[in-house]
PDB file of C-alpha atoms in Angstrom:
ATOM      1  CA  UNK S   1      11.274  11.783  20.162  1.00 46.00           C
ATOM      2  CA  UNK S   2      11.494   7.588  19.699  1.00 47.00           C
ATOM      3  CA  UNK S   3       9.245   5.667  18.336  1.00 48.00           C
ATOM      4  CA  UNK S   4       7.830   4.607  21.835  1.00 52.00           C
ATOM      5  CA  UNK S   5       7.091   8.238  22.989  1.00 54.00           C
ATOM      6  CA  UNK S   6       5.452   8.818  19.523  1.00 48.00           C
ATOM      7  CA  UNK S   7       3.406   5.577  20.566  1.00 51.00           C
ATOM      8  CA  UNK S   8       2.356   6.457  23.687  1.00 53.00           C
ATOM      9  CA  UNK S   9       0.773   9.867  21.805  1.00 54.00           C
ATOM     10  CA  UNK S  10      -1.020   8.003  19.397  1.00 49.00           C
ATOM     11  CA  UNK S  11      -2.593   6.250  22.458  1.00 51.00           C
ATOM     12  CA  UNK S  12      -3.479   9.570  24.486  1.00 54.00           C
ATOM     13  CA  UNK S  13      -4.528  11.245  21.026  1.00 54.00           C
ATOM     14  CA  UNK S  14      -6.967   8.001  20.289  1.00 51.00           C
ATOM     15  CA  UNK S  15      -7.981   7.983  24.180  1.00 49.00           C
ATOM     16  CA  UNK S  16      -8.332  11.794  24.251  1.00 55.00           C
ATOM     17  CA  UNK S  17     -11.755  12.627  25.792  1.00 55.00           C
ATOM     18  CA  UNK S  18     -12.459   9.367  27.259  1.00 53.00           C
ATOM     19  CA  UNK S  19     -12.094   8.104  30.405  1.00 58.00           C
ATOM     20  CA  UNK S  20      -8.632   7.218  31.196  1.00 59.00           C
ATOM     21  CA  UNK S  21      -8.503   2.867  31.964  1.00 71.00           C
ATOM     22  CA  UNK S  22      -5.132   1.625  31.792  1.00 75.00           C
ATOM     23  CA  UNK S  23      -6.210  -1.725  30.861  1.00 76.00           C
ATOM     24  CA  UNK S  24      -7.389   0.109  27.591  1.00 76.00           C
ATOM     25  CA  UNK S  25      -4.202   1.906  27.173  1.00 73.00           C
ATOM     26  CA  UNK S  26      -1.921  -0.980  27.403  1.00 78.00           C
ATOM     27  CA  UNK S  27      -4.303  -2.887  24.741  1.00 81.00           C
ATOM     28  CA  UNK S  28      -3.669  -0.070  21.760  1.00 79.00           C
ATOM     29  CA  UNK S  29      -0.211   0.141  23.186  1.00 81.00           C
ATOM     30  CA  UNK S  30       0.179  -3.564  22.289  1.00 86.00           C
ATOM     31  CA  UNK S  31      -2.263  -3.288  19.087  1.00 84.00           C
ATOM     32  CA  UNK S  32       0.151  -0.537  17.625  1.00 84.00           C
ATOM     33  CA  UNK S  33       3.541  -2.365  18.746  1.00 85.00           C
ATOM     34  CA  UNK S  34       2.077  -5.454  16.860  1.00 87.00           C
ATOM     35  CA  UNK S  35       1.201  -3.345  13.812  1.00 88.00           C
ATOM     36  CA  UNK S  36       4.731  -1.635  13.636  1.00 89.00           C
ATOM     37  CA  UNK S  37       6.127  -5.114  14.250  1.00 89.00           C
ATOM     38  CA  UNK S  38       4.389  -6.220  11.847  1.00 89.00           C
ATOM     39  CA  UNK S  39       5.250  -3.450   9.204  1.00 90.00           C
ATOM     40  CA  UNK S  40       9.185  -4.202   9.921  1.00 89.00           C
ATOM     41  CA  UNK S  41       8.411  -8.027   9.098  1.00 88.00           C
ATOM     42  CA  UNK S  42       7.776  -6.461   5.620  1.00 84.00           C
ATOM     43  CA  UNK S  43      11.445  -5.330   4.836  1.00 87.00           C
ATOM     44  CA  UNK S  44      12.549  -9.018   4.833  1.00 88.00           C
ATOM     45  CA  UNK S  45      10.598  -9.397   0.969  1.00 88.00           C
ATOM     46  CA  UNK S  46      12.055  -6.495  -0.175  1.00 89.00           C
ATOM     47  CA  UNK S  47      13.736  -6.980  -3.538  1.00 89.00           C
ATOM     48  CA  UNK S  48      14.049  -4.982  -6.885  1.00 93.00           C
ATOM     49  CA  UNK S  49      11.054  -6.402  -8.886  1.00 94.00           C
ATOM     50  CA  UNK S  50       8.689  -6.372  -5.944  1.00 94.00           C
ATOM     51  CA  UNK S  51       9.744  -3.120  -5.226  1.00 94.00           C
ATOM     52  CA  UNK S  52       8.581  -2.029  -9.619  1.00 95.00           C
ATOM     53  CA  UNK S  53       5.902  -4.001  -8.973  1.00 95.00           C
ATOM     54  CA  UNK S  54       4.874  -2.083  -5.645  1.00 94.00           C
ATOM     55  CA  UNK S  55       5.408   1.145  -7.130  1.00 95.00           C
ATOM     56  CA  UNK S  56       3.465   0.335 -10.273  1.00 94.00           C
ATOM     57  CA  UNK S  57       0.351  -0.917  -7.736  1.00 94.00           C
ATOM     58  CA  UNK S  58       0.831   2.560  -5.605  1.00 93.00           C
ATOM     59  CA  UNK S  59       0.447   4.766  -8.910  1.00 92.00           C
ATOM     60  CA  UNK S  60      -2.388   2.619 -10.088  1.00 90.00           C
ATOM     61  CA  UNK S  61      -4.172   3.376  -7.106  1.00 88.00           C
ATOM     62  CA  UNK S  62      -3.508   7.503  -6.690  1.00 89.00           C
ATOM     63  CA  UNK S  63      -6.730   9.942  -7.887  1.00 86.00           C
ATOM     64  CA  UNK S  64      -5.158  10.785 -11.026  1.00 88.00           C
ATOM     65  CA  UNK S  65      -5.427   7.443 -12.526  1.00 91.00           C
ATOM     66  CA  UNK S  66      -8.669   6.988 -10.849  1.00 88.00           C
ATOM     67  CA  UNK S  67      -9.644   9.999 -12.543  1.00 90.00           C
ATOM     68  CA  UNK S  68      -8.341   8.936 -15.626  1.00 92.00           C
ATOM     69  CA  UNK S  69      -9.940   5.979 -16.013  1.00 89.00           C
ATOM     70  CA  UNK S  70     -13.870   7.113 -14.894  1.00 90.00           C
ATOM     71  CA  UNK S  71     -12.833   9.716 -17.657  1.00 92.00           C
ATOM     72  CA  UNK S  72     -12.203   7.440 -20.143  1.00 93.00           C
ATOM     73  CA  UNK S  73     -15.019   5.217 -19.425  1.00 91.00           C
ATOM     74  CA  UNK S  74     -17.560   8.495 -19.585  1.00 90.00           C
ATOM     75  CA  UNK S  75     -15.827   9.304 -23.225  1.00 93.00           C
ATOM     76  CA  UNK S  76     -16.969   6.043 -24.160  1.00 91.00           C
ATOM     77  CA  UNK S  77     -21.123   7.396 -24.048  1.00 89.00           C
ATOM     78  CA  UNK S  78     -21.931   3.426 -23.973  1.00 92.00           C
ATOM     79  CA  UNK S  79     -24.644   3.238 -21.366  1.00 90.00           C
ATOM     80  CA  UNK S  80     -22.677   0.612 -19.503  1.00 88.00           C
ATOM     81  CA  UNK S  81     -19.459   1.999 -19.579  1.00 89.00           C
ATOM     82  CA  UNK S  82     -21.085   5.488 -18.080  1.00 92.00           C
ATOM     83  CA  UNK S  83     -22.293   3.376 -15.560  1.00 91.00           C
ATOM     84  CA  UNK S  84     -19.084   1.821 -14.752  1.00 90.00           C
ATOM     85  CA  UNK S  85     -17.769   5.452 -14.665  1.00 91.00           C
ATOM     86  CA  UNK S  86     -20.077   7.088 -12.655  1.00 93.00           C
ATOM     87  CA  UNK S  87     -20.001   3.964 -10.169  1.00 93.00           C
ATOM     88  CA  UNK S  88     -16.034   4.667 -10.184  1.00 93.00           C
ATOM     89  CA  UNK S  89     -15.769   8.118  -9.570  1.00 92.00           C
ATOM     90  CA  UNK S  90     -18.272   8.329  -6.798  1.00 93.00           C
ATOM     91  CA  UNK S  91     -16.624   5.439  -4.972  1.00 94.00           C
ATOM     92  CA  UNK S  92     -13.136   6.588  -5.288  1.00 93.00           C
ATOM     93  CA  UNK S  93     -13.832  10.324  -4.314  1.00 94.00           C
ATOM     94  CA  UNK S  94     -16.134   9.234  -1.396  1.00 94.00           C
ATOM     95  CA  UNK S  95     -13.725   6.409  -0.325  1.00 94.00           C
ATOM     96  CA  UNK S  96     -10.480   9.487  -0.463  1.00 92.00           C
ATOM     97  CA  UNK S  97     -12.703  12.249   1.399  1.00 94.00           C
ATOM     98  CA  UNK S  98     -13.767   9.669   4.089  1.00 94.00           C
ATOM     99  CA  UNK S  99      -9.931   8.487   4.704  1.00 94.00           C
ATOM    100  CA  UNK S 100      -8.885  12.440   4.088  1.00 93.00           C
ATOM    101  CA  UNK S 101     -11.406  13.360   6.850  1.00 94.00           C
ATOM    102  CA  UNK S 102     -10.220  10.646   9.292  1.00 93.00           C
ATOM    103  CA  UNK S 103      -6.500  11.362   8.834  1.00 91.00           C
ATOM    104  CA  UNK S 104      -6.528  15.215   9.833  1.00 90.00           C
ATOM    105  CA  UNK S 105      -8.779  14.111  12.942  1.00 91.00           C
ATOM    106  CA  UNK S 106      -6.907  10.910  13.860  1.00 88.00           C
ATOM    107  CA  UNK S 107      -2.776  12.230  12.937  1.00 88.00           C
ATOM    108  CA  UNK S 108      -1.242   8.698  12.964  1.00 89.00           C
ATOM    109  CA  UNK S 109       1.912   9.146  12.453  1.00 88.00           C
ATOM    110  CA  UNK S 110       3.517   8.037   8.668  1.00 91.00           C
ATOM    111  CA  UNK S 111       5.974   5.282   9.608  1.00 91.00           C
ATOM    112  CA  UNK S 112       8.585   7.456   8.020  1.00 88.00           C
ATOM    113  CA  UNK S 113       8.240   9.862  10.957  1.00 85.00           C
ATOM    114  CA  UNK S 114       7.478   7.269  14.076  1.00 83.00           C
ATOM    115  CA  UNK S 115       9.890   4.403  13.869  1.00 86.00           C
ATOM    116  CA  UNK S 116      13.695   6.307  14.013  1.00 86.00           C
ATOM    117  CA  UNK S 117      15.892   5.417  11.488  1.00 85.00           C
ATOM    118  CA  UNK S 118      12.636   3.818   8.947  1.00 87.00           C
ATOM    119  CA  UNK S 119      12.704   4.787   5.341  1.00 87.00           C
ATOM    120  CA  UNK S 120       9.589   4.324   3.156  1.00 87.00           C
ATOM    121  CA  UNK S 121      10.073   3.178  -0.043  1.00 88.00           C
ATOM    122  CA  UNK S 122       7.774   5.708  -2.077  1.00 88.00           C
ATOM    123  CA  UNK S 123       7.499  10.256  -1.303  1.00 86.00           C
ATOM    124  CA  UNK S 124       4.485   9.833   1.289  1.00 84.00           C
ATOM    125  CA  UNK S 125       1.639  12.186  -0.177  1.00 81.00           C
ATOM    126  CA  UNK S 126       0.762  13.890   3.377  1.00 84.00           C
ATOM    127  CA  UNK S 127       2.126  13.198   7.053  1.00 85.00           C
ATOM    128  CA  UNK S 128      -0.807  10.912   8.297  1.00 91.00           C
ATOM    129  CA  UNK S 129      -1.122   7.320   8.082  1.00 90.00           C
ATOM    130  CA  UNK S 130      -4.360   6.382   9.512  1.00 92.00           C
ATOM    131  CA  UNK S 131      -6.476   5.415   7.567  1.00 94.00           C
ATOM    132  CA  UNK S 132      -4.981   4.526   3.891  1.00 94.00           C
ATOM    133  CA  UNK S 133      -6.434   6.582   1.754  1.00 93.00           C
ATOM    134  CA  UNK S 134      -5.312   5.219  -1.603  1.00 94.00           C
ATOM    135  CA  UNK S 135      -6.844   1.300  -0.213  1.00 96.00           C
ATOM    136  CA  UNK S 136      -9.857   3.009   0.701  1.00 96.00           C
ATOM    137  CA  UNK S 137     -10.105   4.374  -3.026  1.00 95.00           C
ATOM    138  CA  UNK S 138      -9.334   1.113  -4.158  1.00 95.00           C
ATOM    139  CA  UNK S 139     -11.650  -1.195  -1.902  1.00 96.00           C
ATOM    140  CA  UNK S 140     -14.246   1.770  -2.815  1.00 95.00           C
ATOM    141  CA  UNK S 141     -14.347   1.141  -6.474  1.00 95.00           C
ATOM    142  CA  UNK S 142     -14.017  -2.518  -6.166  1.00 95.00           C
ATOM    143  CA  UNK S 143     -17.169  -3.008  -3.964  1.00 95.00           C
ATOM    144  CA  UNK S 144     -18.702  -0.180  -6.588  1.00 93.00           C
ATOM    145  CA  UNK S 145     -18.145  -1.951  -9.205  1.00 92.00           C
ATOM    146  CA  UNK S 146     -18.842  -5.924  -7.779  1.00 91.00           C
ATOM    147  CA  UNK S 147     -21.520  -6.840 -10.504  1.00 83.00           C
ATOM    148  CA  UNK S 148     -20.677  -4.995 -13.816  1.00 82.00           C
ATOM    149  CA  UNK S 149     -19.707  -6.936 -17.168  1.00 79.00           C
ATOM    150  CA  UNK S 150     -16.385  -7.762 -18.721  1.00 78.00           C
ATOM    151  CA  UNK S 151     -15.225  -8.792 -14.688  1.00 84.00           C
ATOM    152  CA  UNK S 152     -14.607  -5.461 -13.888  1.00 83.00           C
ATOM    153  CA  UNK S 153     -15.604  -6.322 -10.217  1.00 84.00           C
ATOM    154  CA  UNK S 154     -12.750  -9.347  -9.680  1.00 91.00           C
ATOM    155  CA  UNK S 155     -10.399  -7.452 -11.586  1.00 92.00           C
ATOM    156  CA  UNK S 156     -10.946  -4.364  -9.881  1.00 92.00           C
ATOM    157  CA  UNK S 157     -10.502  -6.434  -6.121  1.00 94.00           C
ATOM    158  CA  UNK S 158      -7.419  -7.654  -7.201  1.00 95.00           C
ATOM    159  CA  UNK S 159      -6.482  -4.592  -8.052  1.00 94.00           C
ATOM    160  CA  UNK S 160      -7.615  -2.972  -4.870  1.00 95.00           C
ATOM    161  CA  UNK S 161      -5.894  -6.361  -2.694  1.00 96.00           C
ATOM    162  CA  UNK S 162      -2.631  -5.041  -4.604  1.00 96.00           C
ATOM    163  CA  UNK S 163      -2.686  -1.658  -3.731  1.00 96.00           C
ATOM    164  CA  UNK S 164      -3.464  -2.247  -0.110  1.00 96.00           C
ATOM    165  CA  UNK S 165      -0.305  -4.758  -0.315  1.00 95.00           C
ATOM    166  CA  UNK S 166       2.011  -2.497  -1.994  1.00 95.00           C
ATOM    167  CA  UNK S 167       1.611   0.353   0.433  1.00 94.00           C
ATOM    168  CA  UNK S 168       2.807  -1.550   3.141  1.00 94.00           C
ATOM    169  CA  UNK S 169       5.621  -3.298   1.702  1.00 94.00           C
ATOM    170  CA  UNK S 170       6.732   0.232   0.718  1.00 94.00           C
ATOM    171  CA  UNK S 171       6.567   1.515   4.133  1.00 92.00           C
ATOM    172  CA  UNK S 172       3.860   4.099   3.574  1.00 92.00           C
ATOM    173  CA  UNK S 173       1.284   2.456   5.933  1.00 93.00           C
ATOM    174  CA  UNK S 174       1.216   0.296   8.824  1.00 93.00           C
ATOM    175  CA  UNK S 175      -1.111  -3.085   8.216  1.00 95.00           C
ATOM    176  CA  UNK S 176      -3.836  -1.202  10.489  1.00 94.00           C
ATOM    177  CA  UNK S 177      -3.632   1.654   8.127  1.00 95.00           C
ATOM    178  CA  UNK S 178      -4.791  -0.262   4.843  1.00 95.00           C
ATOM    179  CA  UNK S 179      -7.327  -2.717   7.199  1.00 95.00           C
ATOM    180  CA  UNK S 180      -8.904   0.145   7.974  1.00 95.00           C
ATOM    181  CA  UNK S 181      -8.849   1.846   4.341  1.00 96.00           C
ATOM    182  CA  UNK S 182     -10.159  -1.405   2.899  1.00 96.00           C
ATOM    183  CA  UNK S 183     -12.842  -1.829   5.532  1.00 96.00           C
ATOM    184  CA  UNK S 184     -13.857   2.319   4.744  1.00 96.00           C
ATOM    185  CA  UNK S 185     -13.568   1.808   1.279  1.00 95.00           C
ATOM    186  CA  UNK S 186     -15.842  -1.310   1.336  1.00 96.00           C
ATOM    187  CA  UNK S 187     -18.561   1.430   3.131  1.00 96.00           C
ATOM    188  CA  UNK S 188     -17.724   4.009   0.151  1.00 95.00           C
ATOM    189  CA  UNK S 189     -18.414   1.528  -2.671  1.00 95.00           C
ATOM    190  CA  UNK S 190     -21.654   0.737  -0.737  1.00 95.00           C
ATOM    191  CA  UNK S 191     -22.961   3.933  -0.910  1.00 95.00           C
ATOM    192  CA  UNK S 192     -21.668   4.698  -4.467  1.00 94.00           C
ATOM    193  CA  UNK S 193     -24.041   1.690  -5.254  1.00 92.00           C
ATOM    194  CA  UNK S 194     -26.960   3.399  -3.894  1.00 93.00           C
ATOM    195  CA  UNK S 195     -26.477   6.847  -4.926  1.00 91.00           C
ATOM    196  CA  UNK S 196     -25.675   5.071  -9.114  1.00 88.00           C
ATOM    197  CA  UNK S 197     -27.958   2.663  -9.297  1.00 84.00           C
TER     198      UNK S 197
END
């Protein structure tokens, strides 16, 4: 199967239970050819230190250091650092169980497995691509944490703007993949902020 056929059942997967237009069709045919496109356009930067520098950005933004880290800021028992904590671990689980959720219902293709010949960069952690999960961790806990002291919130978008970078130049994710992982995890944070308030 080539990366076309593979397209076109990403299309009838996305389209399956609604009415069949082919004006719509041929749009997410072209939105997905511009988004692998787009991916490719990617290999041109690669280069050793970007690629340590990727990697690095990936790990930061898996659930163990996520875990780590809300762990660490709990040990602390400083009222503000709890805070931060709680904030963070809310944000990241409900930004990875939203993006978990979407995957197993939407099975995008990993670019690894779509585009013939393509080799990612990094092991993929699971076969699906759509949505990112690790960017919508990372955009969670950014918008969760917008507001605390010692610029946790700027740092922590930076971060997140990193991650979301990194998993495309390492081939893990189309662009779509970690726009729509940033644009969940913006929706997580949100609603870690009103469940820790």
């Amino acid at each position: 199967m080539d990366s076309r056929d593979i397209e076109l059942a990403v299309v009838e997967g996305a389209l399956a239970g609604a009415p069949v237009e082919p004006a719509r069709v041929a749009r997410l045919a072209r939105l997905l050819g511009y988004d692998e496109r787009l991916l490719l356009h990617f290999r041109r930067y690669h280069g050793p230190w970007r690629t340590r520098v990727a990697r690095l950005l990936t790990a930061a933004g898996d659930a163990r250091t996520w875990s780590a880290l809300g762990l660490a800021l709990l040990a602390t028992a400083q009222p503000g650092a709890v805070h931060a904590g709680l904030r963070l671990g809310a944000a990241s689980f409900l930004g990875a169980l939203t993006a978990q959720a979407l995957k197993r219902t939407l099975n995008r293709a990993r670019p690894t497995s779509a585009i013939e010949g393509f080799e990612a960069l990094v092991e993929n952690p699971d076969a699906f691509s759509f949505p990112s999960g690790h960017t919508a961790a990372a955009f969670a806990v950014a918008v969760a944490l917008a507001g605390e002291p010692g610029c946790a919130g700027p740092v922590s978008l930076l971060l997140a703007t990193g991650i979301a970078l990194s998993r495309v130049y390492l081939g893990a994710h189309y662009p779509l993949d970690v726009l729509a992982g940033g644009l969940l995890g913006a929706g997580a944070g949100t609603v870690a902020r009103l469940v820790v308030w």
